[in-house]
Amino acid sequence: MTDLHVIILAAGQGSRMRSTLPKVLHPVAHEALLSHVLRTAKAAGAASITGVVSPHMPEVAACFDGHNLAVQDQPQGTGDAVKAALAIMPADQLGIAVVLYADTPLVQVATIQALIQPILEDQAATTVFGMRLTDPAAYGRLVTDEADGSLIRIVEAREADEATLAIDLCNGGYMAFDLGRCRGLVDRIDNNNNKGEYYLTDLPELAREVGHKSLVVETDPEDAIGVNDRADLAVVEAIMQRRLRSRHLAAGVTLTAPETVFFAADTELAADTVVEPHVVFGPGVRVTGAATIRAFSHLEQAEIGDGAVIGPYARIRPGSQIGPKARVGNFVETKNVVMGEGAKANHLSYLGDATVGAGANVGAGTITCNYDGYVKSRTNIGDNAFIGSNTALVAPVTVGKGAMVGAGSVITAEVDADALAIARGQQVNKAGRAAAFRARQDAKREGLTDD
């Protein structure tokens, strides 16, 4: 198997984003644009990944930790960037190089495979991602040989004459080339053009001059959509969400209103999970069995067990582990909580830094008071315990197995197993006091009216 070497160009400034955050670090589906491209490169089986970055973006360089890193001192075009990448690769490196872009997160493994296949089969020395567009605008045009369909050259729109601009076959940007045959040709790319830059798009023409064939590979045009500004970012987000929804549906997940559900790139849902409308998955959510996520819930960095029911209107925050058949109901928030099998918190509660035992029931309005302004402490609720409504559990505190806590209690000390704890002021009834109060108030009101 020929080695695959992926070069990711990530040195662009991204000024049109109007942001202090480098463009390629802006998130789509809760992951940086660059992270999506890195994941795809790894999934395609890359033997090596080389990033090309600007010297002024250490945050971008950090994303290539564990991979090769080349620095493009001055932004002098894609050809110059690829030259920088090849300069740090072993001179005798063989295989196929594929050039991707850090701001095009929609590229798929299938696209990379389609690009390298003609080279593997020795049909071409270089391949270029092509797409047919009704409005080519500023895309470069792919000029092909009418006889055999091979690629003659790529012409940048700003360099093209009227006849060339009429071509609807456009350059999508991605390129693959055989290192053995084309590495030296990359070194020959010059900057004799209107912008004075080194265009990687010159490579197919240089290859043709020495007898090497280049081919156009046409796949899904969506794969080539890049991000230049916030509007582009929104477009790419919408496409990514559509793809993620399709992926989960195909895996056996029920989405009752797919267009209203938003996923993170790493969301894991078991088959037969049901997701109701307007659910948002932040990063790090894993549903291990068929669960129900009811409408308007938000989950992040959490694990949900088989048969659990979340929501509606629940917020599951980082560190939450919701066990099998557990229930987290409407307007309940959990954070760093472990809920055992069949545990319930059905209404209007906050559970933070707590363990809720199997079969335990947490009543409406319960709060685990986990923070004293300096440190956070833990609450432990035993199996089959019952916490009455409107209870405050002041951590650190333990409610034993099978214990009960009376409604309205403020629990500050341990409750033994099977004990009943009541911690509230004693009710006192004063006979006739309500009537007397009303009489006094009526008299005051009458006196004010007389004045």
Coordinates of C-alpha atoms in Angstrom, one line a residue:
M1 CA 0.0 0.0 0.0
T2 CA 1.4 3.4 -1.0
D3 CA 1.9 5.7 1.9
L4 CA -0.4 8.7 2.1
H5 CA 1.1 12.0 3.3
V6 CA -1.4 14.8 4.0
I7 CA -0.3 18.5 3.8
I8 CA -2.7 20.9 5.6
L9 CA -2.3 24.6 4.7
A10 CA -3.1 26.7 7.8
A11 CA -1.1 29.9 7.4
G12 CA -3.9 32.2 6.3
Q13 CA -4.6 35.3 8.3
G14 CA -8.4 35.2 8.2
S15 CA -8.8 38.9 8.5
R16 CA -12.4 38.8 7.1
M17 CA -13.5 37.0 10.2
R18 CA -13.0 40.2 12.2
S19 CA -11.8 38.2 15.2
T20 CA -8.9 37.9 17.5
L21 CA -9.3 34.1 17.2
P22 CA -7.4 32.6 14.2
K23 CA -9.9 31.7 11.5
V24 CA -9.1 28.0 11.5
L25 CA -9.8 27.7 15.2
H26 CA -13.4 28.9 14.9
P27 CA -15.8 26.1 15.8
V28 CA -18.2 24.1 13.6
A29 CA -20.2 21.5 15.5
H30 CA -18.2 22.5 18.6
E31 CA -14.8 21.7 17.0
A32 CA -12.3 23.9 15.3
L33 CA -12.3 24.0 11.5
L34 CA -8.8 22.6 11.6
S35 CA -9.7 19.8 13.9
H36 CA -12.3 18.5 11.4
V37 CA -9.6 18.4 8.7
L38 CA -7.1 16.7 11.0
R39 CA -9.7 14.0 11.9
T40 CA -10.5 13.4 8.2
A41 CA -6.8 13.1 7.4
K42 CA -6.3 10.5 10.1
A43 CA -9.4 8.6 9.1
A44 CA -8.1 8.4 5.5
G45 CA -5.1 6.5 6.8
A46 CA -2.4 9.2 6.6
A47 CA 1.0 7.9 7.3
S48 CA 2.1 11.5 8.0
I49 CA 0.4 14.9 8.5
T50 CA 2.3 18.1 7.9
G51 CA 0.8 21.4 8.9
V52 CA 2.0 24.7 7.3
V53 CA 1.5 27.6 9.6
S54 CA 2.3 31.3 10.0
P55 CA 5.0 32.2 12.6
H56 CA 2.5 34.5 14.3
M57 CA -0.1 31.9 15.2
P58 CA 1.2 29.7 18.0
E59 CA -2.3 28.5 18.8
V60 CA -2.7 27.0 15.3
A61 CA 0.8 25.4 15.5
A62 CA -0.3 23.8 18.8
C63 CA -3.0 21.9 17.0
F64 CA -0.4 20.0 15.0
D65 CA 1.2 18.6 18.2
G66 CA 2.5 15.1 17.3
H67 CA 2.6 15.9 13.6
N68 CA 5.1 17.6 11.3
L69 CA 5.1 21.4 11.3
A70 CA 6.4 23.8 8.6
V71 CA 6.5 27.5 8.9
Q72 CA 5.6 29.8 6.0
D73 CA 7.5 33.0 6.9
Q74 CA 5.7 35.2 4.3
P75 CA 2.3 34.4 2.7
Q76 CA 3.5 33.9 -0.8
G77 CA 0.8 31.5 -2.1
T78 CA -0.2 27.8 -2.0
G79 CA 2.8 26.7 -4.0
D80 CA 5.2 28.4 -1.5
A81 CA 3.3 26.7 1.4
V82 CA 3.6 23.3 -0.2
K83 CA 7.3 23.9 -0.8
A84 CA 7.7 24.7 2.9
A85 CA 6.0 21.4 3.7
L86 CA 8.1 19.3 1.4
A87 CA 11.3 21.0 2.7
I88 CA 10.8 19.3 6.1
M89 CA 9.8 15.9 4.7
P90 CA 12.6 13.4 4.0
A91 CA 14.1 13.9 0.6
D92 CA 13.6 10.3 -0.3
Q93 CA 10.0 10.2 0.9
L94 CA 7.8 8.2 -1.5
G95 CA 4.0 7.9 -1.7
I96 CA 1.2 10.3 -2.5
A97 CA 0.9 13.8 -1.1
V98 CA -2.6 15.2 -0.7
V99 CA -3.0 19.0 -0.1
L100 CA -5.9 20.0 2.1
Y101 CA -6.9 23.3 3.7
A102 CA -7.5 24.1 7.3
D103 CA -10.5 26.3 6.6
T104 CA -12.4 23.6 4.6
P105 CA -13.8 21.3 7.2
L106 CA -16.3 19.6 5.0
V107 CA -13.8 17.5 3.1
Q108 CA -14.6 13.8 3.5
V109 CA -12.5 10.6 3.5
A110 CA -14.3 9.6 0.2
T111 CA -12.9 12.7 -1.5
I112 CA -9.3 11.9 -0.4
Q113 CA -9.7 8.3 -1.6
A114 CA -11.1 9.5 -5.0
L115 CA -8.1 11.8 -5.4
I116 CA -5.5 9.2 -4.7
Q117 CA -7.1 6.3 -6.6
P118 CA -6.0 7.3 -10.2
I119 CA -2.4 7.8 -8.9
L120 CA -2.5 4.3 -7.2
E121 CA -3.6 2.8 -10.4
D122 CA -0.9 4.7 -12.3
Q123 CA -3.4 6.6 -14.4
A124 CA -2.0 10.0 -13.4
A125 CA 0.8 11.7 -11.6
T126 CA -1.4 14.4 -10.2
T127 CA -5.1 14.8 -9.6
V128 CA -7.2 17.9 -8.8
F129 CA -10.6 18.1 -7.2
G130 CA -13.0 19.5 -9.7
M131 CA -16.6 20.7 -9.6
R132 CA -19.1 22.0 -12.1
L133 CA -20.7 25.3 -11.1
T134 CA -23.4 27.3 -12.8
D135 CA -21.8 30.5 -11.3
P136 CA -18.1 29.8 -11.2
A137 CA -17.3 33.4 -10.1
A138 CA -13.7 33.7 -8.9
Y139 CA -12.9 29.9 -8.9
G140 CA -10.0 28.8 -11.1
R141 CA -11.0 27.0 -14.3
L142 CA -9.9 23.5 -15.3
V143 CA -8.8 23.3 -18.9
T144 CA -9.0 19.7 -20.1
D145 CA -8.0 17.8 -23.2
E146 CA -11.0 17.0 -25.4
A147 CA -9.4 13.8 -26.6
D148 CA -8.6 12.0 -23.4
G149 CA -10.1 14.3 -20.7
S150 CA -6.7 14.8 -19.0
L151 CA -6.1 18.1 -17.3
I152 CA -4.0 20.5 -19.4
R153 CA -3.7 23.4 -16.9
I154 CA -5.5 25.3 -14.2
V155 CA -6.2 29.0 -14.9
E156 CA -6.8 31.4 -12.0
A157 CA -9.9 33.5 -12.7
R158 CA -7.9 36.8 -12.5
E159 CA -5.5 35.4 -15.2
A160 CA -8.2 33.9 -17.5
D161 CA -9.4 35.2 -20.8
E162 CA -13.1 35.3 -21.8
A163 CA -13.1 31.9 -23.4
T164 CA -11.6 30.3 -20.3
L165 CA -14.0 32.1 -18.0
A166 CA -16.8 30.4 -19.9
I167 CA -15.6 26.9 -18.6
D168 CA -17.9 25.6 -15.9
L169 CA -15.4 23.0 -14.6
C170 CA -13.8 24.7 -11.6
N171 CA -10.9 24.0 -9.3
G172 CA -12.1 22.9 -5.8
G173 CA -8.6 23.4 -4.4
Y174 CA -7.6 19.9 -3.2
M175 CA -4.8 18.3 -5.1
A176 CA -2.9 15.0 -4.9
F177 CA 0.5 14.2 -6.5
D178 CA 3.0 11.4 -6.6
L179 CA 6.0 12.4 -4.6
G180 CA 8.4 10.4 -6.7
R181 CA 7.5 12.0 -9.9
C182 CA 6.3 15.5 -8.8
R183 CA 8.4 16.6 -5.9
G184 CA 11.0 18.3 -8.1
L185 CA 8.2 19.9 -10.2
V186 CA 6.9 21.7 -7.1
D187 CA 10.3 23.3 -6.7
R188 CA 10.0 24.6 -10.2
I189 CA 6.8 26.6 -9.5
D190 CA 7.5 30.3 -10.0
N191 CA 5.7 33.5 -9.2
N192 CA 5.4 34.9 -12.7
N193 CA 1.8 35.9 -12.5
N194 CA -0.4 39.0 -11.7
K195 CA -0.1 38.6 -7.9
G196 CA 3.5 37.6 -7.8
E197 CA 2.7 34.5 -5.8
Y198 CA 3.6 30.8 -6.2
Y199 CA 0.5 28.9 -7.3
L200 CA 0.3 25.2 -6.6
T201 CA -2.2 25.2 -9.5
D202 CA 0.8 25.4 -11.9
L203 CA 1.8 21.9 -11.0
P204 CA -0.4 19.9 -13.5
E205 CA 0.9 22.0 -16.4
L206 CA 4.5 21.5 -15.3
A207 CA 3.7 17.7 -15.0
R208 CA 2.3 17.7 -18.5
E209 CA 5.4 19.3 -19.9
V210 CA 7.5 16.4 -18.7
G211 CA 5.1 13.8 -19.9
H212 CA 3.1 13.1 -16.7
K213 CA -0.7 12.9 -16.9
S214 CA -3.1 14.9 -14.6
L215 CA -6.7 14.1 -14.1
V216 CA -9.7 15.9 -12.7
V217 CA -11.7 14.1 -10.0
E218 CA -15.3 15.3 -9.7
T219 CA -17.0 14.7 -6.3
D220 CA -19.4 16.5 -4.1
P221 CA -18.9 20.3 -4.5
E222 CA -19.9 20.8 -0.8
D223 CA -16.6 19.3 0.2
A224 CA -14.8 22.3 -1.1
I225 CA -16.8 25.0 0.7
G226 CA -14.3 27.0 2.7
V227 CA -14.7 29.6 5.4
N228 CA -13.7 33.2 4.8
D229 CA -16.1 35.1 7.0
R230 CA -18.9 34.6 9.5
A231 CA -21.5 34.1 6.8
D232 CA -19.4 31.2 5.4
L233 CA -19.1 29.8 8.9
A234 CA -22.9 29.7 9.2
V235 CA -23.2 28.0 5.8
V236 CA -20.7 25.3 6.8
E237 CA -22.3 24.8 10.2
A238 CA -25.6 24.1 8.5
I239 CA -24.1 21.6 6.1
M240 CA -22.2 19.9 8.9
Q241 CA -25.3 19.6 11.1
R242 CA -27.2 18.1 8.2
R243 CA -24.5 15.5 7.7
L244 CA -24.5 14.7 11.4
R245 CA -28.2 14.3 11.5
S246 CA -28.1 11.9 8.5
R247 CA -25.3 9.9 10.1
H248 CA -27.3 9.4 13.4
L249 CA -30.5 8.6 11.5
A250 CA -28.6 6.0 9.5
A251 CA -27.2 4.5 12.7
G252 CA -30.7 3.8 14.1
V253 CA -31.4 7.0 16.1
T254 CA -34.9 8.5 16.0
L255 CA -35.0 12.3 15.5
T256 CA -38.6 13.4 15.6
A257 CA -37.7 16.8 14.1
P258 CA -34.2 16.4 12.7
E259 CA -33.8 20.0 11.6
T260 CA -34.2 21.3 15.1
V261 CA -31.5 19.1 16.7
F262 CA -27.9 20.3 16.9
F263 CA -25.0 17.9 17.4
A264 CA -21.3 18.1 18.3
A265 CA -19.0 16.4 16.0
D266 CA -18.2 13.8 18.7
T267 CA -21.7 13.0 19.8
E268 CA -22.3 9.3 20.3
L269 CA -25.8 8.0 20.4
A270 CA -26.8 4.3 20.7
A271 CA -29.3 2.8 18.3
D272 CA -32.9 3.2 19.4
T273 CA -32.2 6.4 21.2
V274 CA -35.0 8.9 20.7
V275 CA -34.2 12.6 20.4
E276 CA -37.2 15.0 20.5
P277 CA -37.2 18.5 19.0
H278 CA -34.9 21.3 19.9
V279 CA -32.2 19.3 21.7
V280 CA -28.6 20.6 21.7
F281 CA -25.7 18.3 22.2
G282 CA -22.5 20.0 23.3
P283 CA -19.1 18.2 23.1
G284 CA -18.4 15.0 24.8
V285 CA -21.9 13.4 25.0
R286 CA -22.2 9.6 25.0
V287 CA -25.5 7.7 25.1
T288 CA -24.6 4.1 25.8
G289 CA -28.1 2.6 25.4
A290 CA -31.5 3.4 24.0
A291 CA -32.4 6.5 25.9
T292 CA -35.0 9.3 25.4
I293 CA -33.8 12.9 25.2
R294 CA -36.9 15.0 25.4
A295 CA -37.5 18.4 23.9
F296 CA -35.5 21.5 24.7
S297 CA -32.7 19.8 26.6
H298 CA -29.1 20.7 26.6
L299 CA -26.3 18.1 27.2
E300 CA -22.5 18.4 27.3
Q301 CA -19.6 16.3 28.6
A302 CA -22.0 13.6 29.9
E303 CA -22.8 9.9 29.7
I304 CA -26.4 8.7 29.5
G305 CA -27.3 5.1 30.3
D306 CA -29.7 2.7 28.6
G307 CA -33.4 3.5 29.2
A308 CA -32.7 6.9 30.8
V309 CA -35.1 9.7 30.2
I310 CA -33.7 13.3 30.0
G311 CA -36.0 16.3 30.0
P312 CA -37.9 18.1 28.7
Y313 CA -36.0 21.3 29.5
A314 CA -33.2 19.5 31.3
R315 CA -29.6 20.8 31.4
I316 CA -27.0 18.0 31.7
R317 CA -23.6 19.6 32.4
P318 CA -20.1 18.3 32.4
G319 CA -19.2 15.3 34.6
S320 CA -22.8 14.0 34.7
Q321 CA -23.3 10.2 34.5
I322 CA -26.9 9.4 34.3
G323 CA -27.4 5.7 34.9
P324 CA -29.8 3.2 33.3
K325 CA -33.5 4.0 33.6
A326 CA -32.7 7.1 35.6
R327 CA -34.9 10.2 35.0
V328 CA -33.8 13.8 34.9
G329 CA -37.0 15.8 34.4
N330 CA -38.1 19.3 33.5
F331 CA -36.0 22.2 34.6
V332 CA -33.5 19.9 36.4
E333 CA -29.8 20.8 36.1
T334 CA -27.0 18.3 36.9
K335 CA -23.3 19.0 37.1
N336 CA -20.6 16.4 38.1
V337 CA -23.4 14.1 39.2
V338 CA -23.5 10.3 39.2
M339 CA -27.1 9.0 39.2
G340 CA -27.6 5.3 39.8
E341 CA -30.0 3.0 38.0
G342 CA -33.6 4.1 38.3
A343 CA -32.8 7.3 40.3
K344 CA -35.2 10.2 39.7
A345 CA -35.1 13.9 39.9
N346 CA -38.2 14.9 38.0
H347 CA -38.8 18.6 38.7
L348 CA -37.1 21.9 39.2
S349 CA -33.9 20.8 41.0
Y350 CA -30.1 21.5 40.9
L351 CA -27.8 18.6 41.6
G352 CA -24.2 19.5 41.6
D353 CA -21.2 17.5 42.8
A354 CA -23.4 14.6 44.0
T355 CA -24.0 10.9 44.0
V356 CA -27.6 9.8 43.8
G357 CA -28.0 6.1 44.6
A358 CA -30.0 3.6 42.6
G359 CA -33.8 4.0 43.1
A360 CA -33.4 7.3 45.0
N361 CA -36.1 9.9 44.5
V362 CA -35.2 13.6 44.6
G363 CA -38.2 15.9 45.1
A364 CA -39.0 19.1 43.3
G365 CA -37.0 22.2 44.3
T366 CA -34.1 20.2 45.9
I367 CA -30.7 21.9 45.8
T368 CA -27.3 20.4 46.6
C369 CA -25.5 23.4 48.1
N370 CA -22.1 22.4 46.8
Y371 CA -20.1 25.7 47.0
D372 CA -19.3 27.8 50.0
G373 CA -17.6 30.5 48.1
Y374 CA -14.2 28.9 48.5
V375 CA -14.4 25.1 47.8
K376 CA -16.9 22.7 46.3
S377 CA -18.0 19.7 48.4
R378 CA -19.9 16.6 47.6
T379 CA -23.4 15.3 48.5
N380 CA -24.0 11.6 48.7
I381 CA -27.6 10.2 48.6
G382 CA -27.9 6.5 49.3
D383 CA -29.8 3.9 47.3
N384 CA -33.6 4.2 47.6
A385 CA -33.4 7.4 49.7
F386 CA -36.3 9.9 49.4
I387 CA -35.6 13.6 49.4
G388 CA -38.7 15.7 50.0
S389 CA -39.5 18.8 48.0
N390 CA -37.8 22.1 48.6
T391 CA -34.9 20.5 50.4
A392 CA -31.4 22.1 50.7
L393 CA -28.6 19.6 51.2
V394 CA -25.6 21.5 52.5
A395 CA -22.4 19.7 51.3
P396 CA -20.4 17.9 52.5
V397 CA -23.3 15.7 53.6
T398 CA -24.5 12.1 53.3
V399 CA -28.1 10.8 53.3
G400 CA -28.0 7.1 54.0
K401 CA -29.5 4.2 52.1
G402 CA -33.3 4.1 52.4
A403 CA -33.4 7.4 54.5
M404 CA -36.1 10.0 54.1
V405 CA -35.8 13.8 54.3
G406 CA -39.0 15.8 55.1
A407 CA -40.0 18.5 52.6
G408 CA -38.6 22.0 53.2
S409 CA -35.6 20.7 55.2
V410 CA -32.1 22.1 55.4
I411 CA -29.8 19.2 55.9
T412 CA -26.4 20.0 57.3
A413 CA -25.5 16.7 59.1
E414 CA -25.4 13.0 58.1
V415 CA -28.7 11.2 57.9
D416 CA -28.4 7.6 58.9
A417 CA -29.7 4.8 56.7
D418 CA -33.5 4.3 57.0
A419 CA -33.8 7.4 59.3
L420 CA -36.3 10.2 58.8
A421 CA -34.7 13.7 58.9
I422 CA -36.8 16.8 59.4
A423 CA -34.9 20.1 59.7
R424 CA -37.3 23.0 59.6
G425 CA -38.9 25.5 61.9
Q426 CA -41.8 24.1 64.0
Q427 CA -45.2 25.2 62.8
V428 CA -47.2 27.2 65.3
N429 CA -50.9 28.1 64.8
K430 CA -52.3 31.2 66.6
A431 CA -56.1 31.0 66.8
G432 CA -58.0 34.0 65.5
R433 CA -54.9 36.0 64.7
A434 CA -55.6 36.2 61.0
A435 CA -59.1 37.7 61.6
A436 CA -57.6 40.2 64.1
F437 CA -54.9 41.2 61.6
R438 CA -57.4 41.9 58.9
A439 CA -59.5 44.0 61.2
R440 CA -56.6 46.2 62.2
Q441 CA -55.7 46.6 58.5
D442 CA -59.2 47.5 57.6
A443 CA -59.4 50.1 60.3
K444 CA -56.1 51.7 59.1
R445 CA -57.5 51.8 55.6
E446 CA -60.7 53.5 56.7
G447 CA -58.8 56.1 58.6
L448 CA -56.7 57.0 55.6
T449 CA -59.9 57.3 53.5
D450 CA -61.5 59.6 56.0
D451 CA -58.5 62.0 55.8

